[in-house]
Amino acid sequence: MTGAFMFYAVIGKNPTFVLPNINYLAWQNNLIVPFVAFTGSLAGIAYQKGTLALRGRIKQVRAIPAWLRPCIGGLITWIIGVSVFVTTGMIGVSGLGYEDLSSTLLGRTVRWVAGILVVAKLLATIVSYGFGGCGGTFSPLLFIGGMIGYFIAGLLYLWTPLNHSDIILLCAIGMSACLGAVVRAPLTTIFIVFEITHEFSLLPGLMISLIITTAISKMAGNNNFYDSLLIQDGNDLIKIRPPQDIRGWKELPVSAIANRKPVVLSDLSIDNLKKAVEKYPYNNFPVVKHGKPIGVISRENIMLAIAQNTTPIVQEVQKCFAFQNIMEIDDLFIMSERYMILITDPQSGDLQGILTIHDLLRAQASIYD
C-alpha cells in the first residue's frame, strides 16, 4: 500500500496499460461481475491443477533428461504460439502478452479471437511450467483473466448494452479473479490490478470479485499455487510456516504432520513378516485388506508369530480423517495402546496415512528449530 501511494505521488498516473478515461459504470452491469469472477477463478484453478498434474507426471518420466524437459516444453509452447499467430495475427501467447492485452483493453481485438487466446495461453503456460520452464505466473494469469472478461463482454453484448468502460471493468475483474484464485492474496491482487490501470472506479467491482474468488479457491483446495509446488517437491510446510502459538498448533490439520506413505502389511505370511522386520525398524505395522485398514501388528507379535509359525494377532486402533485437527484427536491418542492413529478416507475408507506419537514430536521439534 505504501509503495502504491509513493509511486502515485512521485511519478503520477503512469499505468502499465494506457486506457481511455472511465467516465460511467452502470450499476446494473455489476450483476455481471460475479459471473466473470466465477469464470476467471475457474481458469486460475485450471492453471494450478493442470500445471501441478503435468509437472508431477513429467518428473516421474526418467527417460527424459532434466535438461531436455524445458526444451520440449519450449518447443510445444512455440508451436502453440505460432499456430495462434498464423490464425489470428496476435503474438500474446509468446511472452508477457501485454501488447495484445493493451490492444484488447482499447477495444481493438475481435471478441472471438479473445476466446482463442484464453485457451492457447492457458495451454502454453501449463506446458511451459509443467515441463520445468521458469514460469511465469503473474503476467500469463493477468492476460488470461483480461481476455476472459473481454470475451464474456462480447457474448453479453448480444443481450445487454455495454459501453467501453463496462468492458474495461469486466476485463479487470477477469484479471483479478484469475490471479487471485492462484496466489490467494486478495489485497495483493487488488493493488496489482490498480497498478496496471490506476482507475479507482474499478475497486468496488474488484472487491466483489475477490469475495467470489476466495470462496471458489477455498473449495478447490487449501493451498495456493506456491505452497502446492513446495509440497510436490517434498517440502514440509510446517517447517516453513510453523504455528505461532498453542492455539495455532491445536488447529493444525492432521494432514500437515501425518506420514502419508507408511509401510503397511497386506500379506501376513511368515516370509513377508520376516522381510518386514528385517528391513524396517518400526514397532508397529498397519495392516490393510483390499486397501481398507483393519488394525496394526506390533513387532513383538510378529516375532512371536515367526517363532511359533502362526498368524500374528491384529490389534484394533483408533482412526481419524485427514481434515481433523490436532485438538480433535488428542483423546484418540490417549485411548490408543500403540500410540498410533490410522488416517482413512471419509468416503471410501481406504488408508491415507498414519499418525504416531513420533510424528507429533518431530513436528514440535521442527517448530522449535
mmCIF file of C-alpha atoms in Angstrom:
data_model
loop_
_atom_site.group_PDB
_atom_site.id
_atom_site.type_symbol
_atom_site.label_atom_id
_atom_site.label_comp_id
_atom_site.label_asym_id
_atom_site.label_seq_id
_atom_site.Cartn_x
_atom_site.Cartn_y
_atom_site.Cartn_z
ATOM 1 C CA MET A 1 0.000 0.000 0.000
ATOM 2 C CA THR A 2 2.836 2.390 0.887
ATOM 3 C CA GLY A 3 4.579 1.575 -2.381
ATOM 4 C CA ALA A 4 1.434 2.243 -4.403
ATOM 5 C CA PHE A 5 0.849 5.641 -2.763
ATOM 6 C CA MET A 6 4.507 6.681 -3.085
ATOM 7 C CA PHE A 7 4.578 5.699 -6.761
ATOM 8 C CA TYR A 8 1.364 7.615 -7.409
ATOM 9 C CA ALA A 9 2.628 10.678 -5.503
ATOM 10 C CA VAL A 10 6.089 10.856 -7.101
ATOM 11 C CA ILE A 11 5.530 9.618 -10.654
ATOM 12 C CA GLY A 12 1.817 10.271 -11.003
ATOM 13 C CA LYS A 13 -0.681 8.402 -13.103
ATOM 14 C CA ASN A 14 1.551 6.138 -15.157
ATOM 15 C CA PRO A 15 -0.307 2.835 -15.570
ATOM 16 C CA THR A 16 1.058 -0.220 -17.358
ATOM 17 C CA PHE A 17 -1.855 -0.123 -19.806
ATOM 18 C CA VAL A 18 -2.916 3.152 -21.411
ATOM 19 C CA LEU A 19 -6.700 3.204 -21.123
ATOM 20 C CA PRO A 20 -9.362 5.709 -22.095
ATOM 21 C CA ASN A 21 -10.982 7.561 -19.215
ATOM 22 C CA ILE A 22 -13.623 5.539 -17.417
ATOM 23 C CA ASN A 23 -16.487 8.002 -17.167
ATOM 24 C CA TYR A 24 -19.531 5.975 -16.209
ATOM 25 C CA LEU A 25 -20.084 2.440 -14.961
ATOM 26 C CA ALA A 26 -23.713 1.363 -14.992
ATOM 27 C CA TRP A 27 -24.523 -0.202 -11.618
ATOM 28 C CA GLN A 28 -26.674 -2.829 -13.344
ATOM 29 C CA ASN A 29 -23.576 -4.243 -15.004
ATOM 30 C CA ASN A 30 -22.150 -5.099 -11.570
ATOM 31 C CA LEU A 31 -24.580 -8.015 -11.726
ATOM 32 C CA ILE A 32 -22.309 -9.460 -14.421
ATOM 33 C CA VAL A 33 -19.256 -9.224 -12.154
ATOM 34 C CA PRO A 34 -19.951 -12.492 -10.240
ATOM 35 C CA PHE A 35 -20.202 -14.467 -13.482
ATOM 36 C CA VAL A 36 -16.913 -13.075 -14.815
ATOM 37 C CA ALA A 37 -15.263 -13.608 -11.420
ATOM 38 C CA PHE A 38 -16.511 -17.202 -11.359
ATOM 39 C CA THR A 39 -15.187 -17.930 -14.857
ATOM 40 C CA GLY A 40 -11.844 -16.240 -14.187
ATOM 41 C CA SER A 41 -11.460 -18.197 -10.937
ATOM 42 C CA LEU A 42 -12.108 -21.478 -12.740
ATOM 43 C CA ALA A 43 -9.407 -20.577 -15.275
ATOM 44 C CA GLY A 44 -6.956 -19.893 -12.437
ATOM 45 C CA ILE A 45 -7.799 -23.189 -10.755
ATOM 46 C CA ALA A 46 -7.416 -24.991 -14.098
ATOM 47 C CA TYR A 47 -3.950 -23.439 -14.430
ATOM 48 C CA GLN A 48 -2.917 -24.566 -10.947
ATOM 49 C CA LYS A 49 -4.335 -28.090 -11.199
ATOM 50 C CA GLY A 50 -3.110 -28.615 -14.753
ATOM 51 C CA THR A 51 0.401 -27.332 -14.081
ATOM 52 C CA LEU A 52 0.855 -29.400 -10.922
ATOM 53 C CA ALA A 53 -0.509 -32.544 -12.585
ATOM 54 C CA LEU A 54 1.749 -32.203 -15.639
ATOM 55 C CA ARG A 55 4.766 -31.206 -13.534
ATOM 56 C CA GLY A 56 4.320 -34.212 -11.243
ATOM 57 C CA ARG A 57 3.937 -36.620 -14.143
ATOM 58 C CA ILE A 58 6.932 -35.255 -16.091
ATOM 59 C CA LYS A 59 9.181 -35.538 -13.017
ATOM 60 C CA GLN A 60 8.418 -39.261 -12.916
ATOM 61 C CA VAL A 61 9.478 -39.835 -16.532
ATOM 62 C CA ARG A 62 13.096 -40.905 -16.069
ATOM 63 C CA ALA A 63 13.629 -41.446 -19.790
ATOM 64 C CA ILE A 64 13.697 -37.678 -20.418
ATOM 65 C CA PRO A 65 16.812 -35.936 -19.003
ATOM 66 C CA ALA A 66 16.127 -32.963 -16.739
ATOM 67 C CA TRP A 67 17.939 -30.546 -19.081
ATOM 68 C CA LEU A 68 15.798 -31.641 -22.041
ATOM 69 C CA ARG A 69 12.390 -31.155 -20.393
ATOM 70 C CA PRO A 70 12.314 -27.313 -20.628
ATOM 71 C CA CYS A 71 13.386 -27.616 -24.267
ATOM 72 C CA ILE A 72 10.415 -29.863 -25.025
ATOM 73 C CA GLY A 73 8.086 -27.504 -23.166
ATOM 74 C CA GLY A 74 9.505 -24.550 -25.059
ATOM 75 C CA LEU A 75 9.022 -26.303 -28.386
ATOM 76 C CA ILE A 76 5.366 -27.115 -27.636
ATOM 77 C CA THR A 77 4.801 -23.542 -26.439
ATOM 78 C CA TRP A 78 6.381 -22.218 -29.651
ATOM 79 C CA ILE A 79 4.100 -24.440 -31.773
ATOM 80 C CA ILE A 80 1.020 -23.137 -29.936
ATOM 81 C CA GLY A 81 2.210 -19.539 -30.250
ATOM 82 C CA VAL A 82 2.976 -19.805 -33.966
ATOM 83 C CA SER A 83 -0.363 -21.508 -34.643
ATOM 84 C CA VAL A 84 -2.238 -18.688 -32.908
ATOM 85 C CA PHE A 85 -0.174 -16.050 -34.758
ATOM 86 C CA VAL A 86 -0.923 -17.627 -38.130
ATOM 87 C CA THR A 87 -4.616 -17.874 -37.256
ATOM 88 C CA THR A 88 -5.202 -14.512 -35.569
ATOM 89 C CA GLY A 89 -2.108 -12.373 -36.114
ATOM 90 C CA MET A 90 -1.731 -11.991 -32.309
ATOM 91 C CA ILE A 91 1.567 -12.690 -30.509
ATOM 92 C CA GLY A 92 0.254 -12.695 -26.940
ATOM 93 C CA VAL A 93 0.801 -16.424 -26.412
ATOM 94 C CA SER A 94 4.560 -15.847 -26.646
ATOM 95 C CA GLY A 95 5.981 -13.637 -23.900
ATOM 96 C CA LEU A 96 4.077 -11.414 -21.493
ATOM 97 C CA GLY A 97 1.286 -10.579 -23.920
ATOM 98 C CA TYR A 98 0.924 -7.013 -22.646
ATOM 99 C CA GLU A 99 0.801 -5.589 -26.180
ATOM 100 C CA ASP A 100 -2.189 -7.727 -27.123
ATOM 101 C CA LEU A 101 -3.830 -7.103 -23.759
ATOM 102 C CA SER A 102 -3.410 -3.335 -24.175
ATOM 103 C CA SER A 103 -4.975 -3.572 -27.628
ATOM 104 C CA THR A 104 -7.856 -5.575 -26.150
ATOM 105 C CA LEU A 105 -8.487 -3.061 -23.371
ATOM 106 C CA LEU A 106 -8.682 -0.371 -26.032
ATOM 107 C CA GLY A 107 -11.333 -2.398 -27.860
ATOM 108 C CA ARG A 108 -9.201 -3.275 -30.878
ATOM 109 C CA THR A 109 -9.440 -7.077 -30.582
ATOM 110 C CA VAL A 110 -12.085 -9.223 -32.258
ATOM 111 C CA ARG A 111 -14.037 -10.913 -29.488
ATOM 112 C CA TRP A 112 -13.825 -14.470 -30.826
ATOM 113 C CA VAL A 113 -10.055 -14.027 -31.022
ATOM 114 C CA ALA A 114 -10.032 -13.343 -27.274
ATOM 115 C CA GLY A 115 -11.545 -16.780 -26.692
ATOM 116 C CA ILE A 116 -8.814 -18.429 -28.756
ATOM 117 C CA LEU A 117 -6.139 -16.527 -26.845
ATOM 118 C CA VAL A 118 -7.574 -17.668 -23.497
ATOM 119 C CA VAL A 119 -7.357 -21.358 -24.405
ATOM 120 C CA ALA A 120 -3.989 -21.079 -26.160
ATOM 121 C CA LYS A 121 -2.327 -19.019 -23.434
ATOM 122 C CA LEU A 122 -3.632 -21.339 -20.721
ATOM 123 C CA LEU A 123 -2.331 -24.445 -22.507
ATOM 124 C CA ALA A 124 1.013 -22.841 -23.377
ATOM 125 C CA THR A 125 1.605 -21.651 -19.812
ATOM 126 C CA ILE A 126 0.722 -25.040 -18.309
ATOM 127 C CA VAL A 127 3.054 -26.804 -20.741
ATOM 128 C CA SER A 128 5.895 -24.326 -20.226
ATOM 129 C CA TYR A 129 5.787 -24.526 -16.434
ATOM 130 C CA GLY A 130 4.888 -28.211 -16.295
ATOM 131 C CA PHE A 131 7.937 -29.209 -18.336
ATOM 132 C CA GLY A 132 10.255 -27.309 -15.988
ATOM 133 C CA GLY A 133 10.299 -23.844 -17.525
ATOM 134 C CA CYS A 134 10.940 -20.822 -15.344
ATOM 135 C CA GLY A 135 7.359 -19.594 -15.427
ATOM 136 C CA GLY A 136 5.811 -17.259 -15.167
ATOM 137 C CA THR A 137 2.611 -16.880 -13.259
ATOM 138 C CA PHE A 138 1.522 -13.268 -12.775
ATOM 139 C CA SER A 139 1.633 -11.970 -16.345
ATOM 140 C CA PRO A 140 0.019 -15.020 -18.014
ATOM 141 C CA LEU A 141 -2.794 -15.060 -15.435
ATOM 142 C CA LEU A 142 -3.457 -11.346 -15.926
ATOM 143 C CA PHE A 143 -3.515 -11.936 -19.683
ATOM 144 C CA ILE A 144 -5.870 -14.937 -19.427
ATOM 145 C CA GLY A 145 -8.191 -13.173 -16.995
ATOM 146 C CA GLY A 146 -8.329 -9.999 -19.059
ATOM 147 C CA MET A 147 -9.175 -11.949 -22.221
ATOM 148 C CA ILE A 148 -11.873 -13.881 -20.339
ATOM 149 C CA GLY A 149 -13.525 -10.628 -19.272
ATOM 150 C CA TYR A 150 -13.360 -9.275 -22.821
ATOM 151 C CA PHE A 151 -14.724 -12.491 -24.342
ATOM 152 C CA ILE A 152 -17.647 -12.636 -21.897
ATOM 153 C CA ALA A 153 -18.363 -8.960 -22.557
ATOM 154 C CA GLY A 154 -18.572 -9.802 -26.254
ATOM 155 C CA LEU A 155 -21.086 -12.579 -25.584
ATOM 156 C CA LEU A 156 -23.205 -10.416 -23.285
ATOM 157 C CA TYR A 157 -23.195 -7.557 -25.787
ATOM 158 C CA LEU A 158 -25.798 -9.514 -27.749
ATOM 159 C CA TRP A 159 -28.302 -9.175 -24.876
ATOM 160 C CA THR A 160 -27.323 -6.079 -22.909
ATOM 161 C CA PRO A 161 -25.695 -2.797 -23.991
ATOM 162 C CA LEU A 162 -22.154 -2.369 -22.643
ATOM 163 C CA ASN A 163 -20.110 0.778 -23.051
ATOM 164 C CA HIS A 164 -16.332 0.685 -23.225
ATOM 165 C CA SER A 165 -15.977 1.487 -19.528
ATOM 166 C CA ASP A 166 -18.070 -1.568 -18.670
ATOM 167 C CA ILE A 167 -15.869 -3.753 -20.849
ATOM 168 C CA ILE A 168 -12.728 -2.476 -19.115
ATOM 169 C CA LEU A 169 -14.336 -3.277 -15.756
ATOM 170 C CA LEU A 170 -15.063 -6.860 -16.827
ATOM 171 C CA CYS A 171 -11.501 -7.257 -18.111
ATOM 172 C CA ALA A 172 -10.139 -6.021 -14.773
ATOM 173 C CA ILE A 173 -12.466 -8.383 -12.917
ATOM 174 C CA GLY A 174 -11.215 -11.289 -15.019
ATOM 175 C CA MET A 175 -7.593 -10.367 -14.297
ATOM 176 C CA SER A 176 -8.229 -10.075 -10.582
ATOM 177 C CA ALA A 177 -10.180 -13.338 -10.346
ATOM 178 C CA CYS A 178 -7.761 -15.436 -12.387
ATOM 179 C CA LEU A 179 -4.728 -14.196 -10.453
ATOM 180 C CA GLY A 180 -6.491 -14.257 -7.083
ATOM 181 C CA ALA A 181 -7.542 -17.903 -7.442
ATOM 182 C CA VAL A 182 -3.884 -18.899 -7.803
ATOM 183 C CA VAL A 183 -1.946 -16.628 -5.430
ATOM 184 C CA ARG A 184 -4.804 -16.278 -2.888
ATOM 185 C CA ALA A 185 -3.645 -12.874 -1.676
ATOM 186 C CA PRO A 186 -6.683 -10.557 -2.002
ATOM 187 C CA LEU A 187 -5.015 -7.238 -1.181
ATOM 188 C CA THR A 188 -2.059 -8.019 -3.434
ATOM 189 C CA THR A 189 -4.403 -8.833 -6.283
ATOM 190 C CA ILE A 190 -6.337 -5.582 -5.881
ATOM 191 C CA PHE A 191 -3.153 -3.489 -5.849
ATOM 192 C CA ILE A 192 -1.689 -5.270 -8.876
ATOM 193 C CA VAL A 193 -4.793 -4.583 -10.949
ATOM 194 C CA PHE A 194 -4.881 -0.981 -9.685
ATOM 195 C CA GLU A 195 -1.186 -0.606 -10.524
ATOM 196 C CA ILE A 196 -1.720 -1.560 -14.156
ATOM 197 C CA THR A 197 -4.857 0.580 -14.605
ATOM 198 C CA HIS A 198 -4.752 3.380 -11.968
ATOM 199 C CA GLU A 199 -8.547 3.510 -12.011
ATOM 200 C CA PHE A 200 -10.147 3.942 -8.568
ATOM 201 C CA SER A 201 -13.599 3.328 -10.024
ATOM 202 C CA LEU A 202 -12.709 -0.335 -10.525
ATOM 203 C CA LEU A 203 -12.154 -1.047 -6.818
ATOM 204 C CA PRO A 204 -15.776 -1.835 -5.787
ATOM 205 C CA GLY A 205 -16.102 -4.408 -8.553
ATOM 206 C CA LEU A 206 -12.710 -5.879 -7.662
ATOM 207 C CA MET A 207 -13.750 -6.329 -4.036
ATOM 208 C CA ILE A 208 -16.956 -8.105 -5.075
ATOM 209 C CA SER A 209 -14.904 -10.302 -7.386
ATOM 210 C CA LEU A 210 -12.406 -11.283 -4.707
ATOM 211 C CA ILE A 211 -15.143 -12.444 -2.336
ATOM 212 C CA ILE A 212 -16.293 -14.895 -5.006
ATOM 213 C CA THR A 213 -12.742 -15.841 -5.961
ATOM 214 C CA THR A 214 -11.770 -16.566 -2.364
ATOM 215 C CA ALA A 215 -14.787 -18.817 -1.854
ATOM 216 C CA ILE A 216 -14.193 -20.772 -5.065
ATOM 217 C CA SER A 217 -10.453 -21.201 -4.486
ATOM 218 C CA LYS A 218 -11.121 -22.499 -0.957
ATOM 219 C CA MET A 219 -13.429 -25.123 -2.418
ATOM 220 C CA ALA A 220 -10.672 -26.178 -4.834
ATOM 221 C CA GLY A 221 -8.126 -26.815 -2.059
ATOM 222 C CA ASN A 222 -6.384 -25.329 0.953
ATOM 223 C CA ASN A 223 -3.046 -24.435 -0.666
ATOM 224 C CA ASN A 224 -2.173 -21.757 -3.163
ATOM 225 C CA PHE A 225 -0.007 -22.469 -6.187
ATOM 226 C CA TYR A 226 3.310 -21.794 -4.447
ATOM 227 C CA ASP A 227 2.544 -23.929 -1.388
ATOM 228 C CA SER A 228 1.413 -26.721 -3.706
ATOM 229 C CA LEU A 229 4.757 -26.569 -5.523
ATOM 230 C CA LEU A 230 6.609 -26.872 -2.200
ATOM 231 C CA ILE A 231 4.519 -29.874 -1.196
ATOM 232 C CA GLN A 232 5.013 -31.534 -4.587
ATOM 233 C CA ASP A 233 8.787 -31.154 -4.183
ATOM 234 C CA GLY A 234 8.666 -32.890 -0.803
ATOM 235 C CA ASN A 235 8.929 -29.846 1.451
ATOM 236 C CA ASP A 236 7.120 -29.784 4.785
ATOM 237 C CA LEU A 237 5.030 -26.620 5.117
ATOM 238 C CA ILE A 238 5.032 -26.815 8.906
ATOM 239 C CA LYS A 239 8.793 -26.147 8.839
ATOM 240 C CA ILE A 240 8.305 -23.165 6.536
ATOM 241 C CA ARG A 241 5.333 -21.581 8.318
ATOM 242 C CA PRO A 242 5.047 -23.152 11.790
ATOM 243 C CA PRO A 243 2.174 -22.257 14.158
ATOM 244 C CA GLN A 244 2.946 -19.210 16.268
ATOM 245 C CA ASP A 245 1.141 -20.265 19.443
ATOM 246 C CA ILE A 246 -0.529 -23.199 21.163
ATOM 247 C CA ARG A 247 -3.863 -22.382 19.551
ATOM 248 C CA GLY A 248 -2.306 -22.482 16.103
ATOM 249 C CA TRP A 249 -0.736 -25.836 16.967
ATOM 250 C CA LYS A 250 -4.052 -27.304 18.107
ATOM 251 C CA GLU A 251 -5.768 -26.089 14.932
ATOM 252 C CA LEU A 252 -3.099 -27.664 12.725
ATOM 253 C CA PRO A 253 -4.711 -30.284 10.422
ATOM 254 C CA VAL A 254 -3.661 -33.892 10.779
ATOM 255 C CA SER A 255 -2.635 -33.908 7.114
ATOM 256 C CA ALA A 256 0.161 -31.396 7.850
ATOM 257 C CA ILE A 257 2.187 -33.771 10.029
ATOM 258 C CA ALA A 258 0.930 -37.247 9.074
ATOM 259 C CA ASN A 259 3.000 -39.936 7.406
ATOM 260 C CA ARG A 260 1.316 -40.288 4.017
ATOM 261 C CA LYS A 261 3.488 -43.218 2.864
ATOM 262 C CA PRO A 262 3.555 -45.687 5.743
ATOM 263 C CA VAL A 263 4.879 -49.228 5.497
ATOM 264 C CA VAL A 264 1.784 -51.445 5.520
ATOM 265 C CA LEU A 265 1.253 -55.194 5.613
ATOM 266 C CA SER A 266 -1.298 -56.833 3.375
ATOM 267 C CA ASP A 267 0.305 -60.280 3.290
ATOM 268 C CA LEU A 268 0.680 -61.917 6.722
ATOM 269 C CA SER A 269 2.673 -64.895 5.541
ATOM 270 C CA ILE A 270 5.747 -65.815 7.578
ATOM 271 C CA ASP A 271 8.147 -64.946 4.745
ATOM 272 C CA ASN A 272 6.625 -61.492 4.293
ATOM 273 C CA LEU A 273 6.680 -60.854 8.042
ATOM 274 C CA LYS A 274 10.376 -61.766 8.192
ATOM 275 C CA LYS A 275 11.161 -59.345 5.357
ATOM 276 C CA ALA A 276 9.248 -56.554 7.110
ATOM 277 C CA VAL A 277 11.036 -56.823 10.476
ATOM 278 C CA GLU A 278 14.440 -57.243 8.812
ATOM 279 C CA LYS A 279 14.021 -54.247 6.528
ATOM 280 C CA TYR A 280 12.188 -51.778 8.804
ATOM 281 C CA PRO A 281 12.876 -50.894 12.465
ATOM 282 C CA TYR A 282 9.283 -49.908 13.278
ATOM 283 C CA ASN A 283 7.499 -51.102 16.413
ATOM 284 C CA ASN A 284 4.048 -51.229 14.782
ATOM 285 C CA PHE A 285 2.869 -52.005 11.266
ATOM 286 C CA PRO A 286 -0.579 -51.064 9.873
ATOM 287 C CA VAL A 287 -2.457 -53.960 8.300
ATOM 288 C CA VAL A 288 -4.717 -53.433 5.282
ATOM 289 C CA LYS A 289 -7.073 -55.728 3.419
ATOM 290 C CA HIS A 290 -8.250 -54.626 -0.035
ATOM 291 C CA GLY A 291 -6.956 -51.143 0.771
ATOM 292 C CA LYS A 292 -9.005 -50.874 3.979
ATOM 293 C CA PRO A 293 -7.160 -50.721 7.342
ATOM 294 C CA ILE A 294 -8.083 -53.472 9.798
ATOM 295 C CA GLY A 295 -5.604 -52.707 12.593
ATOM 296 C CA VAL A 296 -1.904 -52.912 13.486
ATOM 297 C CA ILE A 297 0.573 -55.627 14.386
ATOM 298 C CA SER A 298 3.273 -54.939 16.918
ATOM 299 C CA ARG A 299 6.851 -56.020 16.352
ATOM 300 C CA GLU A 300 6.628 -58.302 19.393
ATOM 301 C CA ASN A 301 3.615 -60.133 17.940
ATOM 302 C CA ILE A 302 5.375 -60.524 14.608
ATOM 303 C CA MET A 303 8.460 -62.035 16.223
ATOM 304 C CA LEU A 304 6.263 -64.358 18.301
ATOM 305 C CA ALA A 305 4.314 -65.454 15.212
ATOM 306 C CA ILE A 306 7.551 -66.145 13.323
ATOM 307 C CA ALA A 307 8.922 -68.204 16.227
ATOM 308 C CA GLN A 308 5.698 -70.222 16.578
ATOM 309 C CA ASN A 309 4.909 -70.275 12.825
ATOM 310 C CA THR A 310 1.421 -68.898 13.461
ATOM 311 C CA THR A 311 -0.664 -65.947 12.268
ATOM 312 C CA PRO A 312 0.082 -62.788 14.274
ATOM 313 C CA ILE A 313 -2.576 -61.008 16.325
ATOM 314 C CA VAL A 314 -4.004 -57.892 14.640
ATOM 315 C CA GLN A 315 -4.961 -55.213 17.178
ATOM 316 C CA GLU A 316 -7.602 -52.569 16.568
ATOM 317 C CA VAL A 317 -6.518 -48.931 16.751
ATOM 318 C CA GLN A 318 -8.201 -45.547 16.599
ATOM 319 C CA LYS A 319 -8.965 -43.900 13.261
ATOM 320 C CA CYS A 320 -9.395 -40.307 12.119
ATOM 321 C CA PHE A 321 -9.697 -38.203 8.969
ATOM 322 C CA ALA A 322 -7.030 -36.008 7.364
ATOM 323 C CA PHE A 323 -9.111 -32.816 7.735
ATOM 324 C CA GLN A 324 -9.387 -33.124 11.519
ATOM 325 C CA ASN A 325 -7.055 -31.015 13.659
ATOM 326 C CA ILE A 326 -4.686 -31.911 16.490
ATOM 327 C CA MET A 327 -7.131 -30.803 19.166
ATOM 328 C CA GLU A 328 -9.813 -33.189 17.880
ATOM 329 C CA ILE A 329 -7.578 -36.261 18.072
ATOM 330 C CA ASP A 330 -5.982 -35.680 21.487
ATOM 331 C CA ASP A 331 -8.318 -38.144 23.164
ATOM 332 C CA LEU A 332 -7.717 -40.730 20.441
ATOM 333 C CA PHE A 333 -4.024 -40.840 21.326
ATOM 334 C CA ILE A 334 -4.901 -41.349 24.973
ATOM 335 C CA MET A 335 -7.158 -44.296 24.088
ATOM 336 C CA SER A 336 -4.642 -45.810 21.664
ATOM 337 C CA GLU A 337 -2.491 -48.535 23.200
ATOM 338 C CA ARG A 338 0.004 -48.366 20.340
ATOM 339 C CA TYR A 339 0.243 -44.544 20.140
ATOM 340 C CA MET A 340 -0.782 -44.765 16.500
ATOM 341 C CA ILE A 341 -3.846 -43.462 14.656
ATOM 342 C CA LEU A 342 -4.845 -44.632 11.195
ATOM 343 C CA ILE A 343 -5.976 -41.901 8.787
ATOM 344 C CA THR A 344 -8.761 -43.053 6.484
ATOM 345 C CA ASP A 345 -10.699 -41.594 3.579
ATOM 346 C CA PRO A 346 -14.154 -40.463 4.803
ATOM 347 C CA GLN A 347 -15.880 -41.846 1.709
ATOM 348 C CA SER A 348 -14.012 -44.961 0.598
ATOM 349 C CA GLY A 349 -12.486 -45.926 3.961
ATOM 350 C CA ASP A 350 -9.083 -46.500 2.313
ATOM 351 C CA LEU A 351 -5.923 -45.894 4.322
ATOM 352 C CA GLN A 352 -4.470 -42.434 3.609
ATOM 353 C CA GLY A 353 -1.665 -42.437 6.164
ATOM 354 C CA ILE A 354 -0.798 -42.811 9.818
ATOM 355 C CA LEU A 355 -0.072 -40.508 12.712
ATOM 356 C CA THR A 356 2.184 -41.608 15.569
ATOM 357 C CA ILE A 357 3.499 -40.009 18.714
ATOM 358 C CA HIS A 358 6.839 -39.684 16.920
ATOM 359 C CA ASP A 359 5.196 -37.618 14.173
ATOM 360 C CA LEU A 360 3.884 -35.222 16.819
ATOM 361 C CA LEU A 361 7.289 -34.929 18.483
ATOM 362 C CA ARG A 362 9.057 -34.351 15.161
ATOM 363 C CA ALA A 363 6.568 -31.630 14.246
ATOM 364 C CA GLN A 364 7.091 -29.908 17.595
ATOM 365 C CA ALA A 365 10.873 -30.140 17.193
ATOM 366 C CA SER A 366 10.686 -28.562 13.733
ATOM 367 C CA ILE A 367 8.714 -25.639 15.184
ATOM 368 C CA TYR A 368 11.304 -25.023 17.898
ATOM 369 C CA ASP A 369 14.110 -25.205 15.332
#
